[in-house]
Amino acid sequence: MPFLPHTNADVASMLAVVGAADIDELFDEIPSNLLNTGRGNNAPAAGDAAGMSEMEMLRHMAERARADETGPCFLGAGAYDHHIPSAVWDIASRGEFMTAYTPYQAEASQGTLQLVYEFQTMMSELTGMDVCNASVYDGGSGLAETILMAVRAGERRSKGRPAGGRRRVALAGAVHPLYVAAARNIVGHQGIDIVQLPYGENGLADPGRVTGLSEPPAAVVVQQPNFFGLLENVDAITDQAHECGALTVACVNPMTLGLLKAPANWGDGGADIVCGDGQPLGIPMASGGPSFGFICTRQSLVRQLPGRIVGRTRDLDGNPGFTLTLQAREQHIRRAKATSNICTNQGLLVTAATIYLSLLGPEGLRNVASACHARTRDVVAALELPRRFDAPYFHECVLRLGQPAQPIVETMASRGMLGGLALGPYFSDLSDCLLVCATEKRTTSDIRQFANALQDAVRRAA
Amino acid sequence: MPFLPHTNADVASMLAVVGAADIDELFDEIPSNLLNTGRGNNAPAAGDAAGMSEMEMLRHMAERARADETGPCFLGAGAYDHHIPSAVWDIASRGEFMTAYTPYQAEASQGTLQLVYEFQTMMSELTGMDVCNASVYDGGSGLAETILMAVRAGERRSKGRPAGGRRRVALAGAVHPLYVAAARNIVGHQGIDIVQLPYGENGLADPGRVTGLSEPPAAVVVQQPNFFGLLENVDAITDQAHECGALTVACVNPMTLGLLKAPANWGDGGADIVCGDGQPLGIPMASGGPSFGFICTRQSLVRQLPGRIVGRTRDLDGNPGFTLTLQAREQHIRRAKATSNICTNQGLLVTAATIYLSLLGPEGLRNVASACHARTRDVVAALELPRRFDAPYFHECVLRLGQPAQPIVETMASRGMLGGLALGPYFSDLSDCLLVCATEKRTTSDIRQFANALQDAVRRAA
Amino acid sequence: METIFDLARAQRRAGAQVPAPESVEDLPKTALREHLPALPEVSELQAVRHYTRLSGLNYSIDTQFYPLGSCTMKYNPRGTHRAASTPGFLDRHPLAPVSVSQGFLACLHELQEILQRATGMGSVSLTPMAGAQGEFAGVAMIRSYHAARGDTGRNEILVPATAHGTNPATASMCGCIVREVAVGPDGDVEIEALKAAVGPATAGLMTTNPSTCGLFERRIEEIAAIVHDAGGLLYYDGANLNAVLGKVKPADMGFDVLHLNLHKTFATPHGGGGPGAGPVGAGELLAPYLPGPIVEKTAEGYRWTEPPHSIGRLSAFMGNAGILLRALAYALMLGSEGMQRVGEFATLNANYLAARLGQEGFDIAYPNRRACHEFIVTLAAQKRRFGVSAMDFAKRLLDYGVHAPTTYFPLLVPECFLIEPTETESKEEIDAFVDAMANVLAEAESNPELVKSAPHDLPAKRLDDVEAARRLDLRWQARKRSL
Amino acid sequence: METIFDLARAQRRAGAQVPAPESVEDLPKTALREHLPALPEVSELQAVRHYTRLSGLNYSIDTQFYPLGSCTMKYNPRGTHRAASTPGFLDRHPLAPVSVSQGFLACLHELQEILQRATGMGSVSLTPMAGAQGEFAGVAMIRSYHAARGDTGRNEILVPATAHGTNPATASMCGCIVREVAVGPDGDVEIEALKAAVGPATAGLMTTNPSTCGLFERRIEEIAAIVHDAGGLLYYDGANLNAVLGKVKPADMGFDVLHLNLHKTFATPHGGGGPGAGPVGAGELLAPYLPGPIVEKTAEGYRWTEPPHSIGRLSAFMGNAGILLRALAYALMLGSEGMQRVGEFATLNANYLAARLGQEGFDIAYPNRRACHEFIVTLAAQKRRFGVSAMDFAKRLLDYGVHAPTTYFPLLVPECFLIEPTETESKEEIDAFVDAMANVLAEAESNPELVKSAPHDLPAKRLDDVEAARRLDLRWQARKRSL
Ligand SMILES: Cc1ncc(COP(=O)(O)O)c(C=O)c1O
Ligand SMILES: Cc1ncc(COP(=O)(O)O)c(C=O)c1O
């Protein structure tokens, strides 16, 4: 077996200490009818019983990986092909970060703990909020956790008062549909109701709709930029939500905050909770995971915040140091009454994002954001296709193909190009629409190549 | 500039301390006619004056790298496509190994120093010799250093006696021709003469030829396996060399020593100096460099050994520790009288090789060696081409194509396959011969694919 | 150590990482921020040096023995990291069409089959992103099953008193009520207590086996029968599967649904907090409720599918795909024989370590039971005699260059250490740990203050958790620079 | 720390790395070994943990300020490592046909051009594998040039007394006789001594500029004229080019041939001892003698070529190709402006540090000269007054978490430190170094024993070099296990 250090001599002397004749004897408490004593009937589907060598395994995996390589990516929709500085993963994959457990023993985990404290600071700076947690799983499930948090917070505020829509949350219509699906599937089990406000002809949520709801919801969720890449009227929505006593939940792409207004500054009062997916911050797309979700909030709501939080404290000598804090909210202490069941989170990705943000700095992040916008502008210009919505877009844009988009995407794929997302499966009224995206990595020649291929595919299919 | 930390405020305060008005003033000792005061006239050929971002640079380099990707490699001839365990470079490229200097401050370099001590031990075990240096540049220049060392050693032994062939070295005919070229170009400047003994019809050196030389040389150099992949009669050659008072120099592929007799055990007396290239030990082919050369020898010749050597010693508390030793042989102390001018060597590759050998262990290295031999046997069987030499081969073999080999190699390359080495440019009598090689990485399907393509190319060209 | 913010200076930057600026004149001013966020402004070298140094302050598997019970801190093979880092996988967009995803889908399908075989479950869904999310999926499936049958009164989830915190927390998140079932002095669930607890409100029972006490629940078949007879279903928390991998299949024990912690049993690195992956497996009854997407093999190739009554997706995309690839790579290197040996040698190491510690005078919590892959030592006697707590002991162990075992879990056993050496540690490492434990024991007797004020040789002295929670300091503030 | 051999046990192995055995029955028995070599037998985790831990015992740029004079320990950008690690480069066979090597050849050609522009030399050969091999190539070229002209009596190489050891050693390896030329009290070569030294036996002069004293040789043009007039040629040792990169071109100073240390000026990592790369450049006179191969651009693409009177190849293949790719990547990121700023800011940092140390009471060896990218401090006064040597000082600095400067080089200045901060270090790092120096100075006065017995906080106390050389222990021996 590849990873066992035991020599025959070791086994013999260890068994002697234990007082067992053989290893099988160590399993003598297990009912024999349950015990699999033969070898090999758990065989993996590939490879023989003895297992592959690392060389064979890598060849097997590399052949498969090669089959999936494609050309330049113009697909976004929640996962973005950004440049990742080489230093990010050279450092994040150091054994000391990658093979440590959750930092329960603070004195032996100051590296990870300080880094998370720095991460919390950076995310607070980006969103303008007071605090950030040390990650939840991803943007989709993170939205669910955020909704649960908002409902809890709402219930605390409305204690004594009639329940009303306190277990209902309103979502803007153009929140990422896969986030909405995940959130529904999770919060539904606590009887929380999600209502979606339709998006208007311009692709945006109508702030007026918020106050128009029969019962004011616990929270209003808006995504900026929204799923269509458009800039919502976040100021008005925030104000309307607050007006009807709801919390404002912002779902954001943290990369765009290099340029876009921090949610804390939305409207008069600012968003109350900010969530999102950290993938754009130095995380490879990697089929969507591992990435990480994050939740930021105001100091007043910190005890409702799920997930781990690191605090600065002092050691016996009075020197500063870092430790997990507010653990009394967590499942291992609070059990059935915890803010969430989350335990293992996405720590290594937080590590990468922290290094990424340090390397980019304020100017770097702003320039990445502006380059993404500029390249998308170039794509829209090159494609010469009508835009479906006329609100300002950031780095994704919905274009009308005048024919079903799905076959076009397939054609592009057969030429090794990720040409965007066909919106039909998500919004039946948009089946002739393509959501395209460009990041700072796309070159003029990528864009030309893409435009030619897409125009050609559209022409042939028409 | 990408890697400068200086803010304008820093520059101003630093200049104030120095007492200079601006940075240009710091260059006021340089004759102004030499000084380039304008910007940009050292422009790299690509990219603009401001330099590329890392993202742009990586794209530029990746496009070029992609152009050179080929299919399975059946080319050897001194560089071999072996499996490298992932752990090797994950660890060797840790900043603490990769960005340290030569371990001059021993107390701050115990990591590298202990590792080199372990390396010296492993190489001594493989070759059977007493000591190994901490690397020379590569196999080719290392052979030159070895010849210089042998001549020095010979001169010391023959002090007072007539010089004879003491500045002459005999090389077996099938030593790697590029090693021979490098060695000639280097040792020639010290008036050392290299004679090459022709290889026989069986591709091997004739041991009888050694004693047949008019004047006994300082040393006889034999490569095992030789350039043609054949196993030389190393026992007889060693004995013959010793008989005529010459040293025996073994040039070896360290991977093969997992299986082949250690040079220390050749003949009755064993080889006196062993050199070679460490590339097969966990070093990527990387166009031939960086790899590393090594030289092992007997204790009695250690003061003639060029390059760095690490010794175990004690610290002030009496605890064991490691340090560079025998520095009095080296250029920075001995200057014009040093054993060699080498200073910077190939330390990081030694690091990788040490980790590689630790992961492979005796059994692993033996199995790699036996797999290389077995796969080459499979290739020879699959190709159904006549062998040029009938002596036993190890993991390279010379096959006769019955037509010029160079065009066949070109045809194979145009199909993205490295089909072996055409021997014509190196040995004019072998222009219809192809040197093929297979490592443990070659699969049955690789070999089938190769055999089909080669047979097809041969058929078409015939 | 200074924070990255302390190193920052206005206008400093890692220039090679900053793209050229572009005009955004066309964007509405109201959408833009007025000031740049105060992210650190450092040079590339400063960032590299800072985070490289920070890494050196951690204990990790790659640098220390790490016998953290319930966490299975085994060797994380570097090859699996490389496999998952292949560009074709790393650069794959999650929504790439199936036609250009056959390699990735083949991998997932292969892993599904491996996990099916290893657990005996007929179907597996890989999407849950950690153990707790797997648990959520499982409980949600149980609820959906009952609901689909119109059996709407079942809203209670039973857990042994020793259950891991995620079990009750998950049940709550799924809208269930949690009932704890007592565990007897032999470490097994009390059958009578269980019988008393089940009833028409019972949705199911969640349990690990081996239990969080490191003991094999010997009457598991009887337990399964009781729950099933009461109309409930059985959830297997697979976090402890390492002990019996390849030896016992959860399906054979009577479980209906389970999750596995790939970041434990399948050696994917824990990353200082994650990521993990918590695939769920189900038998015939619950398979239709599995979360999607699942990979299906058809004559035309692999494709995504959703089980007919799926509880739906739990994440935006396909879970922690990169972790799944690592687990597959690991399983392929193990082969079926290797998989069986995992459980065998994890158990050998644990029993050997328990025996050695017993010889050194430590109290093993369940001395008459076989240890599985982990076991409990209670330091209650030492606490009583020397005033040295399990936490003190743990902190002092750090000074000996080993990570401490899990402390104060399970809650049942006072002053406890849950110790899990894992199968990839050598006898010498285990012996060195025994020596460290024996030394600390001697110190506890001769110099308890030394132990109570530990650690002494780490980057920080004992940190004040109470202070941390009382005076919350959760982010660096510019004013601190002047301190 | 235990060696890897101490961790080994018979029959232990890293199984995933061991291929299946194959028969070698067909090989002659006499060619085979009888016993397996005693390589370490360890598990994969043991190897990973051992070497990861060993790495932690090193000081390095990524973890410490490293002002090692003459070594240019600047930041090694991680992006250049990634560029060179692209599979198309990493897996490229050195003898791959030119038709499948156009990407690689284009890179080399681009680097040749960049180095030509940076040095003013018309031709560059990239093959030398380090500075010393570049020097060898250069001296061999000079010899070949004279020989080709029938000027056979020229076998003397002149070097300043302060020359780096590789200069005289190289001259000897090339079969030349070395003559040292005195350096005056102002740090410049003594013109009169040079005039006396040149003659019909002069093959050439080797020198750096800035010199090993960190000073710009002001009369370099006069020196060049003297050597040229005597029929000799000028070799530029480019190890110190960082000081004037983009500011002064060696060709303009009158040099005929040079080498560059890419592992210094071009930021490729030193790797704990190497590898480096020492490309040689030559003007019209010597270009025909450059070592091959060189890359040429033709209408049909790139190809290998040999200069007409080449001194021939010096290595089996194309030098340290991977290092060349890293240097190219670095140069591309610098751009021409960045290249110029290298010299400027290296010089600024050095002059600032020299000024600060002067203020703290240290003796700058050449106080009336501008420092270039490095400068010399002499601790002769401290040695005299406190009995604390430069070596003691160096060892004590290590305790402050900074690497020591180069000690006792150049030989001319007693008790010297050659200090080179490089341009990639921040003012704060430099200030912290000044503080450390000042502290050690205070300690030297108040508690010289503390300094003389340093280091105190490193993995080893002061190591006994004399013992190491007297009782040679160059490899681990099995019997030591019992010690
Ligand atoms: C017994 C047990 N169950 C469940 C979990 C939860 O798994 P995760 O941390 O992956 O959410 C853990 C891990 O901490 C565990 O030890
Ligand atoms: C001034 C000087 N010349 C030459 C060399 C030799 O270069 P290398 O070590 O690359 O052989 C060095 C480096 O140590 C040096 O500092």
PDB file of N, CA, C and O and ligand atoms in Angstrom, chain A residues 101 104 137 331 341-345, chain C residues 69-71 129-133 135 163-167 208 212 237-240 259 261 263-264 270 276-278 409, ligand 1:
ATOM      1  N   TYR A 101      -4.930  21.642   9.931  1.00  0.00           N
ATOM      2  CA  TYR A 101      -6.361  21.568  10.172  1.00  0.00           C
ATOM      3  C   TYR A 101      -6.874  22.959  10.524  1.00  0.00           C
ATOM      4  O   TYR A 101      -6.118  23.926  10.565  1.00  0.00           O
ATOM      5  N   TYR A 104      -7.622  25.196  15.592  1.00  0.00           N
ATOM      6  CA  TYR A 104      -8.144  25.050  16.946  1.00  0.00           C
ATOM      7  C   TYR A 104      -7.085  25.351  18.003  1.00  0.00           C
ATOM      8  O   TYR A 104      -7.375  25.934  19.039  1.00  0.00           O
ATOM      9  N   TYR A 137     -19.300  27.878   2.244  1.00  0.00           N
ATOM     10  CA  TYR A 137     -18.886  27.023   1.135  1.00  0.00           C
ATOM     11  C   TYR A 137     -18.718  27.747  -0.205  1.00  0.00           C
ATOM     12  O   TYR A 137     -17.668  27.708  -0.811  1.00  0.00           O
ATOM     13  N   GLN A 331     -21.497  25.282  15.939  1.00  0.00           N
ATOM     14  CA  GLN A 331     -22.118  23.987  16.197  1.00  0.00           C
ATOM     15  C   GLN A 331     -21.410  23.159  17.248  1.00  0.00           C
ATOM     16  O   GLN A 331     -22.043  22.443  18.014  1.00  0.00           O
ATOM     17  N   ASN A 341     -24.733  24.948  10.672  1.00  0.00           N
ATOM     18  CA  ASN A 341     -24.036  23.680  10.932  1.00  0.00           C
ATOM     19  C   ASN A 341     -22.624  23.680  10.345  1.00  0.00           C
ATOM     20  O   ASN A 341     -21.923  22.687  10.417  1.00  0.00           O
ATOM     21  N   ILE A 342     -22.191  24.792   9.786  1.00  0.00           N
ATOM     22  CA  ILE A 342     -20.896  24.759   9.080  1.00  0.00           C
ATOM     23  C   ILE A 342     -19.746  24.467  10.028  1.00  0.00           C
ATOM     24  O   ILE A 342     -19.704  24.947  11.157  1.00  0.00           O
ATOM     25  N   CYS A 343     -18.829  23.662   9.555  1.00  0.00           N
ATOM     26  CA  CYS A 343     -17.667  23.265  10.353  1.00  0.00           C
ATOM     27  C   CYS A 343     -16.466  23.441   9.427  1.00  0.00           C
ATOM     28  O   CYS A 343     -15.911  24.527   9.341  1.00  0.00           O
ATOM     29  N   THR A 344     -16.110  22.421   8.669  1.00  0.00           N
ATOM     30  CA  THR A 344     -15.105  22.602   7.631  1.00  0.00           C
ATOM     31  C   THR A 344     -15.609  23.664   6.668  1.00  0.00           C
ATOM     32  O   THR A 344     -16.759  23.602   6.217  1.00  0.00           O
ATOM     33  N   ASN A 345     -14.749  24.646   6.365  1.00  0.00           N
ATOM     34  CA  ASN A 345     -15.171  25.675   5.426  1.00  0.00           C
ATOM     35  C   ASN A 345     -14.231  25.662   4.221  1.00  0.00           C
ATOM     36  O   ASN A 345     -13.849  24.588   3.770  1.00  0.00           O
TER      37      ASN A 345
ATOM     38  N   GLY C  69      -7.927  13.853  16.980  1.00  0.00           N
ATOM     39  CA  GLY C  69      -9.010  12.882  16.891  1.00  0.00           C
ATOM     40  C   GLY C  69     -10.200  13.396  16.118  1.00  0.00           C
ATOM     41  O   GLY C  69     -10.539  14.582  16.177  1.00  0.00           O
ATOM     42  N   SER C  70     -10.827  12.499  15.338  1.00  0.00           N
ATOM     43  CA  SER C  70     -12.003  12.786  14.521  1.00  0.00           C
ATOM     44  C   SER C  70     -11.643  13.548  13.247  1.00  0.00           C
ATOM     45  O   SER C  70     -12.528  13.810  12.436  1.00  0.00           O
ATOM     46  N   CYS C  71     -10.360  13.872  13.078  1.00  0.00           N
ATOM     47  CA  CYS C  71      -9.976  14.704  11.928  1.00  0.00           C
ATOM     48  C   CYS C  71      -9.140  13.953  10.891  1.00  0.00           C
ATOM     49  O   CYS C  71      -8.931  14.455   9.791  1.00  0.00           O
ATOM     50  N   MET C 129     -20.374  20.015  -0.093  1.00  0.00           N
ATOM     51  CA  MET C 129     -19.062  20.645  -0.036  1.00  0.00           C
ATOM     52  C   MET C 129     -18.287  20.378   1.245  1.00  0.00           C
ATOM     53  O   MET C 129     -17.155  20.845   1.389  1.00  0.00           O
ATOM     54  N   ALA C 130     -18.872  19.694   2.179  1.00  0.00           N
ATOM     55  CA  ALA C 130     -18.164  19.270   3.393  1.00  0.00           C
ATOM     56  C   ALA C 130     -19.080  18.287   4.090  1.00  0.00           C
ATOM     57  O   ALA C 130     -20.212  18.038   3.631  1.00  0.00           O
ATOM     58  N   GLY C 131     -18.576  17.736   5.184  1.00  0.00           N
ATOM     59  CA  GLY C 131     -19.376  16.771   5.924  1.00  0.00           C
ATOM     60  C   GLY C 131     -20.725  17.338   6.332  1.00  0.00           C
ATOM     61  O   GLY C 131     -21.774  16.711   6.122  1.00  0.00           O
ATOM     62  N   ALA C 132     -20.711  18.531   6.880  1.00  0.00           N
ATOM     63  CA  ALA C 132     -21.961  19.105   7.379  1.00  0.00           C
ATOM     64  C   ALA C 132     -22.970  19.306   6.259  1.00  0.00           C
ATOM     65  O   ALA C 132     -24.179  19.146   6.473  1.00  0.00           O
ATOM     66  N   GLN C 133     -22.501  19.646   5.071  1.00  0.00           N
ATOM     67  CA  GLN C 133     -23.453  19.795   3.974  1.00  0.00           C
ATOM     68  C   GLN C 133     -23.973  18.432   3.511  1.00  0.00           C
ATOM     69  O   GLN C 133     -25.122  18.304   3.091  1.00  0.00           O
ATOM     70  N   GLU C 135     -24.425  15.977   5.572  1.00  0.00           N
ATOM     71  CA  GLU C 135     -25.439  15.672   6.589  1.00  0.00           C
ATOM     72  C   GLU C 135     -26.751  16.373   6.251  1.00  0.00           C
ATOM     73  O   GLU C 135     -27.831  15.778   6.351  1.00  0.00           O
ATOM     74  N   ALA C 163     -22.664  12.672  19.953  1.00  0.00           N
ATOM     75  CA  ALA C 163     -22.606  13.072  18.535  1.00  0.00           C
ATOM     76  C   ALA C 163     -21.751  14.321  18.318  1.00  0.00           C
ATOM     77  O   ALA C 163     -21.649  15.189  19.190  1.00  0.00           O
ATOM     78  N   HIS C 164     -21.182  14.393  17.154  1.00  0.00           N
ATOM     79  CA  HIS C 164     -20.451  15.583  16.731  1.00  0.00           C
ATOM     80  C   HIS C 164     -21.446  16.730  16.597  1.00  0.00           C
ATOM     81  O   HIS C 164     -22.597  16.519  16.206  1.00  0.00           O
ATOM     82  N   GLY C 165     -20.997  17.949  16.880  1.00  0.00           N
ATOM     83  CA  GLY C 165     -21.888  19.118  16.877  1.00  0.00           C
ATOM     84  C   GLY C 165     -22.624  19.339  15.578  1.00  0.00           C
ATOM     85  O   GLY C 165     -23.735  19.888  15.561  1.00  0.00           O
ATOM     86  N   THR C 166     -22.023  18.943  14.466  1.00  0.00           N
ATOM     87  CA  THR C 166     -22.702  19.174  13.192  1.00  0.00           C
ATOM     88  C   THR C 166     -23.986  18.365  13.090  1.00  0.00           C
ATOM     89  O   THR C 166     -24.901  18.783  12.384  1.00  0.00           O
ATOM     90  N   ASN C 167     -24.075  17.231  13.775  1.00  0.00           N
ATOM     91  CA  ASN C 167     -25.275  16.391  13.650  1.00  0.00           C
ATOM     92  C   ASN C 167     -26.510  17.109  14.191  1.00  0.00           C
ATOM     93  O   ASN C 167     -27.473  17.319  13.446  1.00  0.00           O
ATOM     94  N   THR C 208     -22.418   7.936  13.969  1.00  0.00           N
ATOM     95  CA  THR C 208     -21.191   7.446  13.355  1.00  0.00           C
ATOM     96  C   THR C 208     -20.979   6.026  13.833  1.00  0.00           C
ATOM     97  O   THR C 208     -21.520   5.619  14.852  1.00  0.00           O
ATOM     98  N   THR C 212     -17.955   8.463  18.050  1.00  0.00           N
ATOM     99  CA  THR C 212     -16.988   9.508  18.372  1.00  0.00           C
ATOM    100  C   THR C 212     -16.103   9.118  19.556  1.00  0.00           C
ATOM    101  O   THR C 212     -15.147   9.797  19.859  1.00  0.00           O
ATOM    102  N   ASP C 237     -22.992   9.025   9.641  1.00  0.00           N
ATOM    103  CA  ASP C 237     -22.012  10.114   9.564  1.00  0.00           C
ATOM    104  C   ASP C 237     -20.663   9.462   9.294  1.00  0.00           C
ATOM    105  O   ASP C 237     -20.079   8.832  10.172  1.00  0.00           O
ATOM    106  N   GLY C 238     -20.179   9.591   8.074  1.00  0.00           N
ATOM    107  CA  GLY C 238     -18.985   8.853   7.645  1.00  0.00           C
ATOM    108  C   GLY C 238     -17.668   9.485   8.027  1.00  0.00           C
ATOM    109  O   GLY C 238     -16.618   9.067   7.526  1.00  0.00           O
ATOM    110  N   ALA C 239     -17.701  10.470   8.919  1.00  0.00           N
ATOM    111  CA  ALA C 239     -16.446  11.128   9.280  1.00  0.00           C
ATOM    112  C   ALA C 239     -15.438  10.156   9.885  1.00  0.00           C
ATOM    113  O   ALA C 239     -14.239  10.409   9.852  1.00  0.00           O
ATOM    114  N   ASN C 240     -15.950   9.041  10.430  1.00  0.00           N
ATOM    115  CA  ASN C 240     -15.027   8.088  11.064  1.00  0.00           C
ATOM    116  C   ASN C 240     -14.800   6.835  10.228  1.00  0.00           C
ATOM    117  O   ASN C 240     -14.315   5.827  10.732  1.00  0.00           O
ATOM    118  N   HIS C 259     -22.908  10.229   4.551  1.00  0.00           N
ATOM    119  CA  HIS C 259     -21.948  11.078   3.859  1.00  0.00           C
ATOM    120  C   HIS C 259     -20.552  10.587   4.212  1.00  0.00           C
ATOM    121  O   HIS C 259     -20.351   9.931   5.233  1.00  0.00           O
ATOM    122  N   ASN C 261     -16.451  12.006   4.522  1.00  0.00           N
ATOM    123  CA  ASN C 261     -15.592  13.184   4.545  1.00  0.00           C
ATOM    124  C   ASN C 261     -14.343  12.875   3.727  1.00  0.00           C
ATOM    125  O   ASN C 261     -13.407  12.238   4.216  1.00  0.00           O
ATOM    126  N   HIS C 263     -12.070  14.786   2.885  1.00  0.00           N
ATOM    127  CA  HIS C 263     -10.915  15.471   3.475  1.00  0.00           C
ATOM    128  C   HIS C 263     -10.416  14.751   4.721  1.00  0.00           C
ATOM    129  O   HIS C 263      -9.488  15.211   5.359  1.00  0.00           O
ATOM    130  N   LYS C 264     -11.024  13.664   5.061  1.00  0.00           N
ATOM    131  CA  LYS C 264     -10.491  12.815   6.132  1.00  0.00           C
ATOM    132  C   LYS C 264     -10.101  11.487   5.506  1.00  0.00           C
ATOM    133  O   LYS C 264      -8.951  11.258   5.175  1.00  0.00           O
ATOM    134  N   HIS C 270      -6.684  19.440   4.380  1.00  0.00           N
ATOM    135  CA  HIS C 270      -7.710  20.213   5.077  1.00  0.00           C
ATOM    136  C   HIS C 270      -7.531  21.718   4.890  1.00  0.00           C
ATOM    137  O   HIS C 270      -8.454  22.490   5.160  1.00  0.00           O
ATOM    138  N   GLY C 276     -13.363  20.880   1.983  1.00  0.00           N
ATOM    139  CA  GLY C 276     -13.560  19.448   2.065  1.00  0.00           C
ATOM    140  C   GLY C 276     -14.520  19.021   0.981  1.00  0.00           C
ATOM    141  O   GLY C 276     -14.744  19.746   0.011  1.00  0.00           O
ATOM    142  N   ALA C 277     -15.024  17.820   1.128  1.00  0.00           N
ATOM    143  CA  ALA C 277     -16.104  17.358   0.258  1.00  0.00           C
ATOM    144  C   ALA C 277     -16.837  16.276   1.027  1.00  0.00           C
ATOM    145  O   ALA C 277     -16.192  15.436   1.670  1.00  0.00           O
ATOM    146  N   GLY C 278     -18.158  16.311   0.968  1.00  0.00           N
ATOM    147  CA  GLY C 278     -18.964  15.381   1.762  1.00  0.00           C
ATOM    148  C   GLY C 278     -19.999  14.650   0.932  1.00  0.00           C
ATOM    149  O   GLY C 278     -21.200  14.769   1.186  1.00  0.00           O
ATOM    150  N   PHE C 409     -13.649  16.639  23.606  1.00  0.00           N
ATOM    151  CA  PHE C 409     -14.653  16.050  22.719  1.00  0.00           C
ATOM    152  C   PHE C 409     -14.365  14.568  22.629  1.00  0.00           C
ATOM    153  O   PHE C 409     -13.203  14.198  22.448  1.00  0.00           O
TER     154      PHE C 409
HETATM  155  C1  LIG E   1     -17.733  12.927  13.537  1.00  0.00           C
HETATM  156  C2  LIG E   1     -17.846  14.089  12.627  1.00  0.00           C
HETATM  157  N1  LIG E   1     -18.990  14.331  11.987  1.00  0.00           N
HETATM  158  C3  LIG E   1     -19.129  15.377  11.147  1.00  0.00           C
HETATM  159  C4  LIG E   1     -18.108  16.235  10.908  1.00  0.00           C
HETATM  160  C5  LIG E   1     -18.365  17.416  10.031  1.00  0.00           C
HETATM  161  O1  LIG E   1     -17.647  17.392   8.821  1.00  0.00           O
HETATM  162  P1  LIG E   1     -17.213  18.743   8.120  1.00  0.00           P
HETATM  163  O2  LIG E   1     -16.262  19.404   9.032  1.00  0.00           O
HETATM  164  O3  LIG E   1     -16.594  18.315   6.866  1.00  0.00           O
HETATM  165  O4  LIG E   1     -18.417  19.566   7.899  1.00  0.00           O
HETATM  166  C6  LIG E   1     -16.879  16.009  11.529  1.00  0.00           C
HETATM  167  C7  LIG E   1     -15.697  16.858  11.251  1.00  0.00           C
HETATM  168  O5  LIG E   1     -15.337  17.761  11.872  1.00  0.00           O
HETATM  169  C8  LIG E   1     -16.742  14.932  12.407  1.00  0.00           C
HETATM  170  O6  LIG E   1     -15.599  14.696  13.029  1.00  0.00           O
END
